[in-house]
Coordinates of C-alpha atoms and ligand atoms in Angstrom, one line a residue:
M1 CA 0.0 0.0 0.0
K2 CA 1.3 3.4 -0.9
L3 CA 0.3 6.1 1.4
R4 CA -0.2 9.7 0.8
I5 CA 2.4 12.0 2.3
L6 CA 0.7 13.9 5.0
A7 CA 3.4 16.2 6.2
L8 CA 6.8 17.1 4.9
A9 CA 9.9 18.9 5.8
L10 CA 9.1 19.9 9.3
L11 CA 12.2 20.0 11.4
P12 CA 11.3 18.9 14.9
L13 CA 13.3 20.4 17.7
A14 CA 14.5 17.0 18.7
L15 CA 16.2 16.2 15.5
A16 CA 17.7 19.7 15.2
R17 CA 19.4 19.2 18.4
L18 CA 20.5 15.6 17.7
E19 CA 21.9 16.7 14.3
A20 CA 24.0 19.4 15.9
A21 CA 25.8 16.7 17.9
G22 CA 26.3 14.7 14.6
S23 CA 24.7 11.4 14.2
L24 CA 25.5 7.9 13.0
I25 CA 22.6 6.0 14.3
N26 CA 22.4 2.2 14.2
A27 CA 26.0 1.9 13.3
Y28 CA 26.1 -1.9 13.9
S29 CA 23.8 -2.6 11.0
R30 CA 25.9 -0.7 8.5
Q31 CA 28.5 -2.0 6.2
S32 CA 31.6 -2.0 8.4
L33 CA 35.0 -3.5 9.2
S34 CA 35.4 -4.5 12.7
L35 CA 38.5 -3.2 14.5
N36 CA 37.8 -5.5 17.5
G37 CA 40.7 -7.8 18.5
K38 CA 44.2 -7.2 19.6
W39 CA 45.5 -3.6 19.8
N40 CA 49.1 -2.8 20.8
V41 CA 49.2 -0.7 24.0
I42 CA 51.7 1.5 25.8
V43 CA 50.9 2.2 29.4
D44 CA 51.8 5.8 30.0
P45 CA 51.2 6.9 33.6
Y46 CA 53.2 10.2 33.2
E47 CA 51.6 11.0 29.9
T48 CA 55.1 11.1 28.3
G49 CA 53.4 10.7 25.0
F50 CA 51.3 13.8 25.5
Y51 CA 53.5 16.4 27.3
D52 CA 57.1 17.3 26.7
Y53 CA 59.6 17.7 29.6
R54 CA 58.3 21.2 30.3
Y55 CA 54.9 19.7 30.6
Q56 CA 53.8 21.5 27.4
P57 CA 51.3 19.4 25.3
Y58 CA 52.6 18.1 22.0
D59 CA 48.9 18.0 21.0
Q60 CA 47.8 21.3 19.7
G61 CA 44.2 20.4 19.0
P62 CA 42.5 19.5 15.7
D63 CA 44.8 18.4 12.9
S64 CA 47.8 18.5 15.2
T65 CA 50.5 16.1 14.2
A66 CA 52.2 16.1 17.6
A67 CA 52.2 13.5 20.2
F68 CA 55.1 11.5 21.3
F69 CA 53.7 8.1 20.5
M70 CA 52.9 8.8 16.8
D71 CA 54.3 6.8 14.0
H72 CA 54.5 10.0 12.0
R73 CA 56.8 12.6 13.6
P74 CA 56.5 16.3 12.7
A75 CA 59.3 17.1 10.3
D76 CA 61.0 19.6 12.7
K77 CA 61.2 17.2 15.6
S78 CA 63.9 14.6 15.9
E79 CA 63.0 11.0 15.8
L80 CA 62.2 9.6 19.2
V81 CA 63.2 6.1 19.8
E82 CA 62.0 5.3 23.3
Y83 CA 58.8 3.6 22.4
S84 CA 57.7 0.9 20.0
F85 CA 54.1 -0.1 19.4
D86 CA 55.3 -3.0 17.4
R87 CA 57.1 -4.5 20.4
S88 CA 54.5 -3.5 22.9
P89 CA 52.0 -5.9 24.5
T90 CA 48.4 -6.2 23.3
L91 CA 45.0 -5.8 24.9
M92 CA 41.7 -7.1 23.5
V93 CA 39.2 -4.5 22.2
P94 CA 36.4 -4.4 23.3
G95 CA 37.4 -4.8 26.9
D96 CA 38.5 -2.9 30.0
W97 CA 42.2 -3.0 30.8
N98 CA 41.7 -3.7 34.5
S99 CA 40.4 -7.3 34.1
Q100 CA 42.9 -8.1 31.3
A101 CA 46.2 -7.4 32.9
E102 CA 47.0 -7.8 36.6
K103 CA 49.3 -4.8 36.7
L104 CA 46.4 -2.7 35.4
F105 CA 43.8 -3.8 37.9
Y106 CA 43.9 -0.6 39.9
Y107 CA 45.4 1.6 37.1
E108 CA 43.9 5.0 36.5
G109 CA 45.7 7.0 33.9
S110 CA 46.6 6.9 30.2
V111 CA 47.0 4.0 27.9
W112 CA 47.9 4.4 24.2
Y113 CA 46.2 1.9 21.9
R114 CA 47.3 1.4 18.3
R115 CA 45.7 -0.6 15.5
L116 CA 47.0 -0.9 12.0
F117 CA 44.5 -1.5 9.2
D118 CA 44.0 -1.5 5.4
I119 CA 40.8 -0.4 3.7
R120 CA 40.9 -1.7 0.1
A121 CA 37.2 -2.2 -0.2
S122 CA 35.9 1.3 0.1
R123 CA 33.9 2.4 -2.9
P124 CA 34.7 5.8 -4.6
G125 CA 32.3 8.5 -3.3
N126 CA 31.6 6.6 -0.1
R127 CA 32.4 8.0 3.3
L128 CA 34.3 6.3 6.1
F129 CA 33.9 6.8 9.8
V130 CA 35.7 5.3 12.8
Y131 CA 33.1 4.6 15.4
F132 CA 33.7 3.8 19.1
G133 CA 30.9 2.2 21.2
A134 CA 32.6 3.9 24.2
A135 CA 35.9 4.7 25.7
N136 CA 36.3 5.4 29.4
Y137 CA 36.8 8.3 30.2
E138 CA 38.6 10.6 27.7
A139 CA 39.7 9.5 24.3
D140 CA 42.2 11.4 22.0
V141 CA 42.1 9.9 18.5
Y142 CA 44.7 10.1 15.8
L143 CA 44.8 8.7 12.3
N144 CA 48.1 8.5 10.4
G145 CA 49.6 11.1 12.7
K146 CA 46.7 13.6 12.5
K147 CA 44.4 14.3 15.3
L148 CA 40.8 13.4 14.6
G149 CA 39.4 14.7 17.8
R150 CA 38.7 14.1 21.5
H151 CA 35.7 12.7 23.2
V152 CA 34.9 13.0 26.9
G153 CA 32.4 10.7 28.7
G154 CA 32.9 7.0 29.3
F155 CA 29.7 5.4 28.3
T156 CA 28.3 6.8 25.0
P157 CA 29.3 6.3 21.4
F158 CA 31.3 8.8 19.3
F159 CA 32.8 8.8 15.8
F160 CA 35.0 10.7 13.5
E161 CA 34.9 11.0 9.7
I162 CA 38.1 9.7 8.1
T163 CA 37.2 9.7 4.5
N164 CA 40.0 12.0 3.5
A165 CA 42.5 10.9 6.0
V166 CA 42.6 7.2 5.2
K167 CA 44.8 5.4 2.7
P168 CA 44.2 2.0 1.1
V169 CA 47.0 0.3 3.0
G170 CA 49.0 0.9 6.2
N171 CA 46.8 3.1 8.3
S172 CA 47.7 3.6 11.9
L173 CA 44.9 4.5 14.3
I174 CA 46.1 5.6 17.7
V175 CA 43.8 6.3 20.7
K176 CA 45.0 7.7 24.0
V177 CA 42.4 6.6 26.6
D178 CA 42.6 8.2 30.0
N179 CA 40.4 7.0 32.9
K180 CA 41.6 9.4 35.6
R181 CA 38.7 10.6 37.7
H182 CA 38.0 14.3 38.0
R183 CA 36.1 16.3 40.6
E184 CA 34.4 18.2 37.8
G185 CA 33.7 15.1 35.7
V186 CA 30.5 13.1 35.1
P187 CA 30.7 10.9 37.2
T188 CA 32.8 12.8 39.7
L189 CA 35.6 11.4 41.9
N190 CA 33.5 9.2 44.1
T191 CA 31.4 6.3 42.9
D192 CA 30.5 2.8 44.2
W193 CA 31.6 1.0 41.1
W194 CA 34.9 0.1 39.4
N195 CA 36.4 2.7 37.2
Y196 CA 37.1 0.3 34.3
G197 CA 39.4 2.0 31.7
G198 CA 40.0 1.5 28.0
L199 CA 38.2 0.9 24.8
T200 CA 35.4 -0.9 26.6
R201 CA 33.1 -1.3 23.6
E202 CA 33.4 -2.2 19.9
V203 CA 35.4 -0.2 17.4
L204 CA 34.1 -0.2 13.8
L205 CA 35.1 1.4 10.5
V206 CA 31.7 2.3 9.1
Q207 CA 31.2 2.9 5.4
T208 CA 28.3 5.0 4.2
P209 CA 27.3 6.5 0.9
G210 CA 28.2 10.1 0.3
T211 CA 24.8 11.2 1.5
F212 CA 23.5 8.9 4.2
I213 CA 20.7 8.5 6.7
A214 CA 22.4 9.9 9.8
Q215 CA 19.4 9.8 12.2
Y216 CA 15.9 8.7 12.3
H217 CA 13.0 8.3 14.7
V218 CA 10.2 5.8 14.1
G219 CA 7.4 5.7 16.6
L220 CA 3.8 6.1 17.3
K221 CA 2.5 9.6 16.8
A222 CA 2.0 11.3 20.2
G223 CA -1.4 10.6 21.6
T224 CA -2.3 7.8 19.1
R225 CA -1.9 4.0 18.9
D226 CA -2.6 3.7 15.2
R227 CA -0.5 6.2 13.5
I228 CA 3.2 6.0 12.8
E229 CA 5.4 9.0 12.7
V230 CA 8.9 8.9 11.1
T231 CA 11.5 11.6 11.0
V232 CA 14.6 11.2 8.9
Q233 CA 17.8 13.3 8.7
L234 CA 20.3 13.0 5.9
D235 CA 23.9 14.0 6.1
G236 CA 25.9 14.8 3.0
P237 CA 25.9 17.0 -0.1
R238 CA 22.6 15.7 -1.6
K239 CA 20.2 16.9 1.1
Q240 CA 17.0 16.9 -1.0
Q241 CA 16.0 13.4 -1.8
K242 CA 13.0 11.1 -1.9
V243 CA 12.9 8.9 1.3
T244 CA 10.8 5.8 1.8
V245 CA 9.8 3.9 4.9
T246 CA 8.7 0.3 4.5
L247 CA 7.2 -2.0 7.2
A248 CA 6.9 -5.0 4.9
G249 CA 5.3 -7.2 7.6
L250 CA 2.4 -4.8 7.8
G251 CA 2.3 -4.0 4.1
L252 CA 3.0 -0.4 4.8
K253 CA 5.1 1.9 2.7
A254 CA 5.2 5.7 2.7
E255 CA 7.4 8.3 1.2
A256 CA 8.4 12.0 1.4
R257 CA 11.0 14.4 0.2
T258 CA 13.7 15.8 2.5
D259 CA 14.0 19.5 2.7
A260 CA 17.1 21.7 2.2
S261 CA 18.5 20.7 5.5
G262 CA 18.0 17.0 4.8
V263 CA 15.0 16.4 7.0
A264 CA 11.7 14.7 6.2
R265 CA 8.8 13.9 8.4
I266 CA 6.3 11.2 7.4
E267 CA 3.1 10.2 9.1
F268 CA 0.7 7.4 8.1
P269 CA -2.0 5.2 9.6
A270 CA -1.1 1.8 10.9
A271 CA -4.3 0.5 12.3
Q272 CA -3.4 -3.2 12.5
I273 CA -0.1 -2.7 14.3
R274 CA 0.7 -5.1 17.1
L275 CA 2.0 -3.2 20.1
W276 CA 5.1 -4.1 22.0
S277 CA 4.7 -5.2 25.6
P278 CA 6.6 -7.5 28.0
E279 CA 4.0 -10.2 27.3
R280 CA 4.3 -9.9 23.6
P281 CA 7.4 -8.0 22.6
A282 CA 6.4 -7.5 18.9
L283 CA 9.2 -6.0 16.8
H284 CA 8.7 -5.0 13.2
D285 CA 11.2 -4.9 10.4
V286 CA 11.5 -1.3 9.2
V287 CA 13.5 -0.3 6.2
L288 CA 14.4 3.4 5.6
A289 CA 15.7 4.2 2.1
S290 CA 16.8 7.4 0.4
E291 CA 17.9 7.7 -3.2
T292 CA 21.5 7.1 -2.0
D293 CA 21.2 5.0 1.2
Q294 CA 19.2 2.3 2.9
I295 CA 19.2 1.2 6.5
A296 CA 17.2 -1.5 8.4
D297 CA 16.0 -1.8 12.0
R298 CA 13.7 -3.8 14.1
I299 CA 11.4 -1.5 16.0
G300 CA 8.6 -2.0 18.5
F301 CA 5.7 0.4 19.0
R302 CA 4.1 1.1 22.4
T303 CA 2.9 4.0 24.5
I304 CA 4.1 4.9 28.0
K305 CA 2.6 7.5 30.3
T306 CA 1.4 8.3 33.7
A307 CA -2.1 9.1 34.9
G308 CA -2.4 10.2 38.5
T309 CA -0.5 7.5 40.5
D310 CA -0.6 4.9 37.7
I311 CA 1.9 4.0 35.0
L312 CA 0.1 3.1 31.8
L313 CA 1.8 0.9 29.2
N314 CA -0.3 0.9 26.0
D315 CA -3.0 2.6 28.2
K316 CA -3.1 -0.3 30.7
P317 CA -1.8 0.1 34.3
V318 CA 1.4 -1.8 34.8
F319 CA 3.5 -2.6 37.9
L320 CA 7.3 -2.4 37.2
R321 CA 8.7 -5.7 38.4
G322 CA 12.3 -4.6 38.1
I323 CA 15.9 -5.1 39.1
C324 CA 19.0 -2.9 38.9
I325 CA 21.9 -4.0 36.8
H326 CA 25.5 -2.8 36.5
E327 CA 27.3 -3.2 33.1
E328 CA 29.5 -6.0 34.4
N329 CA 29.9 -9.7 33.9
P330 CA 30.4 -10.9 37.4
M331 CA 31.9 -14.2 36.3
R332 CA 34.6 -12.4 34.4
G333 CA 34.9 -9.5 36.9
G334 CA 35.0 -7.0 34.1
R335 CA 32.8 -4.7 31.9
A336 CA 30.0 -6.4 30.0
Y337 CA 30.1 -5.4 26.3
S338 CA 28.8 -8.2 24.1
V339 CA 25.5 -9.5 22.9
E340 CA 26.2 -12.7 24.9
D341 CA 26.8 -10.6 28.1
A342 CA 23.5 -8.8 27.5
R343 CA 21.7 -12.1 27.0
M344 CA 23.2 -13.5 30.3
L345 CA 22.3 -10.5 32.4
L346 CA 18.9 -9.9 30.9
G347 CA 18.2 -13.6 30.9
W348 CA 18.7 -13.6 34.7
A349 CA 16.2 -10.7 34.9
K350 CA 13.7 -12.8 32.9
E351 CA 14.3 -15.8 35.3
L352 CA 13.3 -13.4 38.1
N353 CA 10.1 -12.8 36.2
A354 CA 11.0 -9.1 35.9
N355 CA 9.4 -7.0 33.2
F356 CA 11.7 -4.0 33.9
V357 CA 15.4 -3.3 34.4
R358 CA 17.2 -0.3 35.7
L359 CA 20.5 0.0 33.8
A360 CA 22.5 1.8 36.6
H361 CA 24.3 4.2 36.8
Y362 CA 25.5 5.2 33.3
P363 CA 24.5 4.3 29.8
H364 CA 25.1 0.6 29.1
N365 CA 26.1 -0.7 25.7
E366 CA 23.6 -0.6 22.8
H367 CA 23.1 -4.4 22.9
M368 CA 21.4 -4.2 26.3
A369 CA 18.5 -2.1 25.0
R370 CA 18.3 -4.2 21.8
V371 CA 18.2 -7.5 23.7
A372 CA 15.7 -6.0 26.1
D373 CA 13.5 -5.1 23.0
E374 CA 13.6 -8.7 22.0
L375 CA 13.1 -10.2 25.5
G376 CA 10.3 -7.9 26.5
L377 CA 11.9 -6.0 29.3
M378 CA 11.1 -2.3 29.9
V379 CA 14.3 -0.3 30.5
W380 CA 15.3 2.6 32.7
E381 CA 18.4 4.3 31.2
E382 CA 20.6 6.6 33.3
I383 CA 23.5 9.0 33.1
P384 CA 26.2 9.1 35.7
V385 CA 25.1 12.2 37.5
Y386 CA 25.8 10.4 40.7
W387 CA 26.2 11.7 44.3
A388 CA 28.1 15.0 44.6
I389 CA 28.7 16.4 41.1
Q390 CA 29.9 20.1 40.7
W391 CA 26.5 21.6 40.4
E392 CA 27.7 25.1 39.7
N393 CA 30.2 24.2 37.0
A394 CA 28.9 25.0 33.6
D395 CA 31.3 22.5 32.0
T396 CA 30.0 19.8 34.2
L397 CA 26.5 20.5 33.2
H398 CA 27.5 20.5 29.6
L399 CA 29.1 17.1 30.0
A400 CA 26.0 15.7 31.6
Q401 CA 23.9 17.1 28.8
S402 CA 26.2 15.7 26.1
Q403 CA 26.0 12.2 27.6
L404 CA 22.2 12.5 27.8
T405 CA 22.0 13.7 24.3
E406 CA 24.3 10.9 22.9
L407 CA 22.3 8.3 24.8
I408 CA 18.9 9.5 23.5
A409 CA 20.3 9.8 20.0
R410 CA 21.4 6.2 20.2
D411 CA 18.4 4.5 21.8
Q412 CA 15.4 6.6 20.8
N413 CA 14.0 3.8 18.6
R414 CA 14.1 1.2 21.4
A415 CA 10.6 0.4 22.5
S416 CA 12.0 -1.2 25.7
V417 CA 13.4 2.1 26.9
V418 CA 10.6 3.8 28.9
V419 CA 12.5 6.0 31.4
W420 CA 15.3 8.5 31.0
S421 CA 16.9 9.0 34.4
V422 CA 19.0 12.1 35.0
A423 CA 20.6 11.4 38.4
N424 CA 21.1 9.2 41.4
E425 CA 21.1 10.1 45.1
T426 CA 22.0 13.8 44.7
P427 CA 22.0 16.2 47.6
I428 CA 19.2 18.7 47.8
T429 CA 20.4 22.2 47.1
A430 CA 19.0 25.0 44.8
E431 CA 22.0 24.7 42.5
R432 CA 21.6 20.9 42.1
T433 CA 17.8 21.2 41.5
R434 CA 18.5 23.8 38.8
F435 CA 21.2 21.6 37.2
L436 CA 18.8 18.6 37.1
K437 CA 15.9 20.7 35.8
T438 CA 18.1 21.7 32.9
L439 CA 18.7 18.0 32.2
V440 CA 15.0 17.3 32.3
D441 CA 14.4 20.1 29.8
T442 CA 17.1 18.6 27.6
A443 CA 15.6 15.2 27.7
R444 CA 12.0 16.4 27.1
S445 CA 13.1 18.6 24.2
L446 CA 14.9 15.6 22.6
D447 CA 12.2 13.1 23.3
G448 CA 8.8 13.9 24.7
S449 CA 7.6 10.3 24.5
R450 CA 9.2 8.8 27.6
L451 CA 9.0 9.2 31.3
I452 CA 11.7 11.2 33.1
S453 CA 12.9 10.3 36.5
A454 CA 15.9 10.2 38.9
A455 CA 16.7 8.1 41.9
M456 CA 16.0 10.5 44.8
E457 CA 16.5 10.1 48.5
V458 CA 14.4 9.7 51.6
H459 CA 14.7 11.9 54.7
G460 CA 14.0 11.2 58.4
D461 CA 11.9 13.3 60.8
K462 CA 13.2 14.8 64.0
Q463 CA 9.9 14.2 65.9
N464 CA 9.1 10.8 64.6
P465 CA 12.0 8.4 64.1
D466 CA 9.9 5.9 62.1
L467 CA 8.6 8.4 59.6
R468 CA 10.3 8.6 56.2
I469 CA 9.7 11.7 54.1
V470 CA 10.0 12.2 50.3
D471 CA 9.7 15.9 49.6
D472 CA 12.7 16.6 47.2
P473 CA 11.7 19.7 45.2
F474 CA 13.1 18.0 42.1
G475 CA 10.1 15.7 42.3
E476 CA 8.0 18.5 40.8
F477 CA 9.8 17.9 37.5
T478 CA 9.8 14.1 37.2
D479 CA 7.1 11.8 36.0
L480 CA 7.8 9.2 38.6
V481 CA 8.6 9.6 42.3
S482 CA 11.6 7.3 42.5
F483 CA 13.9 7.0 45.6
N484 CA 16.5 4.7 47.0
Q485 CA 16.0 3.4 50.6
Y486 CA 18.0 1.0 52.7
I487 CA 15.9 0.6 55.8
G488 CA 17.2 -2.7 57.4
W489 CA 20.7 -2.3 56.0
Y490 CA 22.2 1.2 56.4
D491 CA 19.2 2.3 58.5
G492 CA 18.6 -0.2 61.4
L493 CA 17.9 -3.9 61.2
P494 CA 15.2 -5.6 59.1
D495 CA 12.7 -5.5 61.9
K496 CA 12.6 -1.7 61.6
T497 CA 10.7 -2.1 58.3
A498 CA 7.5 -3.0 60.3
R499 CA 7.4 0.4 62.1
I500 CA 8.0 2.7 59.1
S501 CA 5.3 5.0 57.8
W502 CA 5.7 7.2 54.7
S503 CA 5.0 10.8 53.8
I504 CA 5.4 11.3 50.0
K505 CA 4.7 14.8 48.8
Y506 CA 3.8 14.0 45.1
K507 CA 0.8 12.4 43.7
K508 CA 2.7 10.4 41.1
P509 CA 3.6 6.8 40.7
V510 CA 6.1 5.7 43.3
V511 CA 9.0 3.5 42.0
I512 CA 11.5 2.3 44.6
S513 CA 14.7 2.6 42.7
E514 CA 16.9 0.7 45.3
F515 CA 16.8 -1.4 48.4
G516 CA 19.0 -4.3 49.4
A517 CA 21.6 -5.9 51.7
D518 CA 25.0 -7.5 51.2
A519 CA 25.2 -11.3 51.3
L520 CA 28.1 -13.5 50.4
Q521 CA 26.8 -16.2 48.1
G522 CA 27.0 -19.6 49.8
W523 CA 27.5 -18.3 53.3
H524 CA 24.7 -19.3 55.7
A525 CA 23.8 -18.1 59.2
D526 CA 20.7 -16.8 61.0
A527 CA 18.6 -14.0 59.7
L528 CA 20.3 -11.5 62.0
T529 CA 23.8 -12.2 60.9
R530 CA 24.9 -9.5 58.4
F531 CA 26.4 -10.7 55.1
S532 CA 24.6 -14.0 55.3
E533 CA 22.2 -15.1 52.6
E534 CA 19.5 -15.5 55.3
Y535 CA 19.8 -11.8 56.3
Q536 CA 19.4 -10.7 52.7
E537 CA 16.4 -13.1 52.2
D538 CA 14.7 -11.8 55.4
L539 CA 15.3 -8.2 54.4
Y540 CA 13.7 -8.8 51.0
R541 CA 10.6 -10.3 52.6
K542 CA 10.2 -7.6 55.1
T543 CA 10.9 -4.8 52.6
I544 CA 8.2 -6.1 50.3
T545 CA 5.7 -6.1 53.2
M546 CA 6.7 -2.6 54.1
L547 CA 6.4 -1.2 50.6
R548 CA 2.9 -2.7 50.1
K549 CA 1.7 0.0 52.5
I550 CA 2.5 2.8 50.1
P551 CA -0.7 3.3 48.2
A552 CA 1.0 4.8 45.1
W553 CA 3.6 2.0 44.8
R554 CA 3.9 1.1 41.1
G555 CA 7.3 -0.5 40.8
V556 CA 10.6 -1.5 42.3
T557 CA 14.2 -2.2 41.2
P558 CA 16.0 -3.8 44.1
W559 CA 19.8 -3.3 44.3
I560 CA 21.1 -5.4 42.5
L561 CA 21.0 -8.4 40.0
A562 CA 24.6 -9.5 40.5
D563 CA 27.6 -8.8 42.8
F564 CA 29.9 -6.1 41.2
R565 CA 33.4 -4.8 41.8
S566 CA 33.8 -1.7 43.9
P567 CA 37.0 -0.3 45.4
R568 CA 34.9 1.0 48.3
R569 CA 34.0 -2.5 49.5
V570 CA 37.1 -3.7 51.4
L571 CA 35.8 -6.1 54.2
P572 CA 38.2 -9.1 54.0
N573 CA 36.8 -12.6 53.2
V574 CA 33.4 -11.1 52.7
Q575 CA 33.6 -8.2 50.2
D576 CA 37.2 -8.4 48.9
G577 CA 36.5 -5.5 46.5
W578 CA 33.0 -6.6 45.7
N579 CA 29.6 -5.0 46.5
R580 CA 27.8 -8.1 47.7
K581 CA 24.2 -6.9 47.3
G582 CA 23.7 -9.0 44.2
L583 CA 20.9 -11.6 44.1
I584 CA 23.5 -13.6 42.1
G585 CA 27.1 -14.1 43.3
Q586 CA 30.3 -13.6 41.6
N587 CA 30.2 -17.2 40.5
G588 CA 26.8 -16.9 38.8
A589 CA 25.0 -18.8 41.6
K590 CA 21.7 -17.4 42.9
K591 CA 21.3 -16.4 46.6
R592 CA 18.2 -17.2 48.6
A593 CA 16.7 -13.7 48.1
F594 CA 16.4 -14.4 44.4
A595 CA 13.5 -16.8 45.0
V596 CA 11.8 -14.3 47.4
L597 CA 11.7 -11.6 44.8
K598 CA 10.7 -14.0 42.1
S599 CA 7.7 -15.3 44.0
F600 CA 6.6 -11.7 44.7
Y601 CA 6.9 -11.0 41.0
D602 CA 4.9 -14.2 40.1
E603 CA 2.2 -13.0 42.5
I604 CA 2.1 -9.5 41.0
E605 CA 1.9 -11.0 37.5
Q606 CA -0.9 -13.4 38.3
R607 CA -2.8 -10.6 40.0
A608 CA -2.4 -8.4 36.9
A609 CA -3.5 -11.3 34.7
R610 CA -6.7 -11.7 36.7
G611 CA -7.5 -8.0 36.2
P612 CA -8.6 -5.3 38.6
Ligands
GCB1 C1 23.2 3.3 46.7 C2 23.8 3.7 45.4 C3 24.5 2.5 44.7 C4 25.3 1.7 45.8 C5 24.4 1.2 46.8 C6 25.1 0.5 47.9 O1 22.4 4.0 47.2 O2 22.9 4.3 44.5 O3 25.3 3.0 43.7 O4 26.1 0.7 45.2 O5 23.7 2.3 47.4 O6 25.3 -0.7 47.8 O7 25.3 1.1 49.0

């Protein structure tokens, strides 16, 4: 069926902003050459490759040819001989360096990575990009001795065009990755997770036509369940083209022409569309084609909103049966990065009978959201605005905004993603609330179709020691009232949960974004012995009983699916550098509390199936 073009060439604000940041959406489905595998590395704690002996940087910004560890020396500098990539050891990419080499376990500093490659297959007129899934935390990238650029932020993708810098044979790609923590960074100095450094996600050489589809959004038109709205953005010299959207499975095809800035908006009816839900995670093959390019995706359609204290998925009330997850493979003790890792972590969430996951505390790799799409898990995605960021620093705000923008640009077509979260456990001050409000505005301007939240905190009351209050002024700006609480672990013993009453200022759905207790898998004692599986099990039972008393309770993501490394967790023979609040241990074995949460989720699911 060919549909009439209903609206053309309307540049939505969202796309305008995304384009400004540059886009290369859905890079994994493009024609590409993988640069995964072994890279030669030079560990450079003093940044000898970056600064001369007066501590003046060799690197003078874009196009600079300077840097000690370059294969191509500037003509006026004598040859330096105190390094050799060829004779240096290798690390696997993707992968953090900490879990690959014992001497790098605690390392925080710079490592130079080098990869040689040939590119014989590039078609004339095509463009080439080097695409990084992520590098933690700063990356300076050079090709054949020329600086391509720098990216700051450890968990979002970035890319550089190399069309005119690349040769058919003998290219040398060098990346300085620096994972030093900074007070003004996002995250800041202090976190409860391991600061894994390196090229932690895939590196690809992506080939596109001269003018290509750089960005697109395909979703239900706001306020409808039977109309699809598509926005496409082209990048390249031929901005004005015919573009076509095809959903072959539904027999739908529509077309439009892009305007002078390369943008088209297409809207068409799709009455028979099967909506995406955890029970039936329907994904549809979508092909977007311009006269010069074509790209395919698998996309789900659903609506998410709140009404009073309810969360409505496809207009039906839903309880978020969730679990928090760090991007870590506990069995490897290192960053998770692959589709297999995503299947393992999200597979465990499915075994819990979860319908929701909180990907804490920073953007996870793209596979996580794609596998969640397939498995039928709703997702909360987050940026690392964690604890005490520099609220008054404009650069810090800018960094947080860029991470949020890059995350939304990457995952805006994932039906699974239902929440953008802008912060975790931040202290209440006017500056902080202003900072977070700016992030909310950024998220809403980029994507008005999802819920916005943040993990807030609970406060006590001087008069009544058993009252817990949620009155954070930031709650005005979020769609959910989400907060972390640790009654029974950091706040008294599990029995305390029976005495607690709540005062929650906002009439919005309440989602408890964390609760939990440490337990060493396989260690058994009575329910009052901290770090035993029994303590954790008892705390889960009692916490669930406590939370049932909150009338607006609409979801929970206990802390956390699996044990994870944290340098803050030093108790010998129990923690040994691991936060033990996982429902699953470092060996992949489930603790007793896993079954408690699963049976609660089974009950909730059965109740929902019976209807109101
Ligand atoms: C929290 C933090 C989380 C920590 C957790 C804990 O409130 O949000 O990052 O890991 O508590 O285990 O203390």
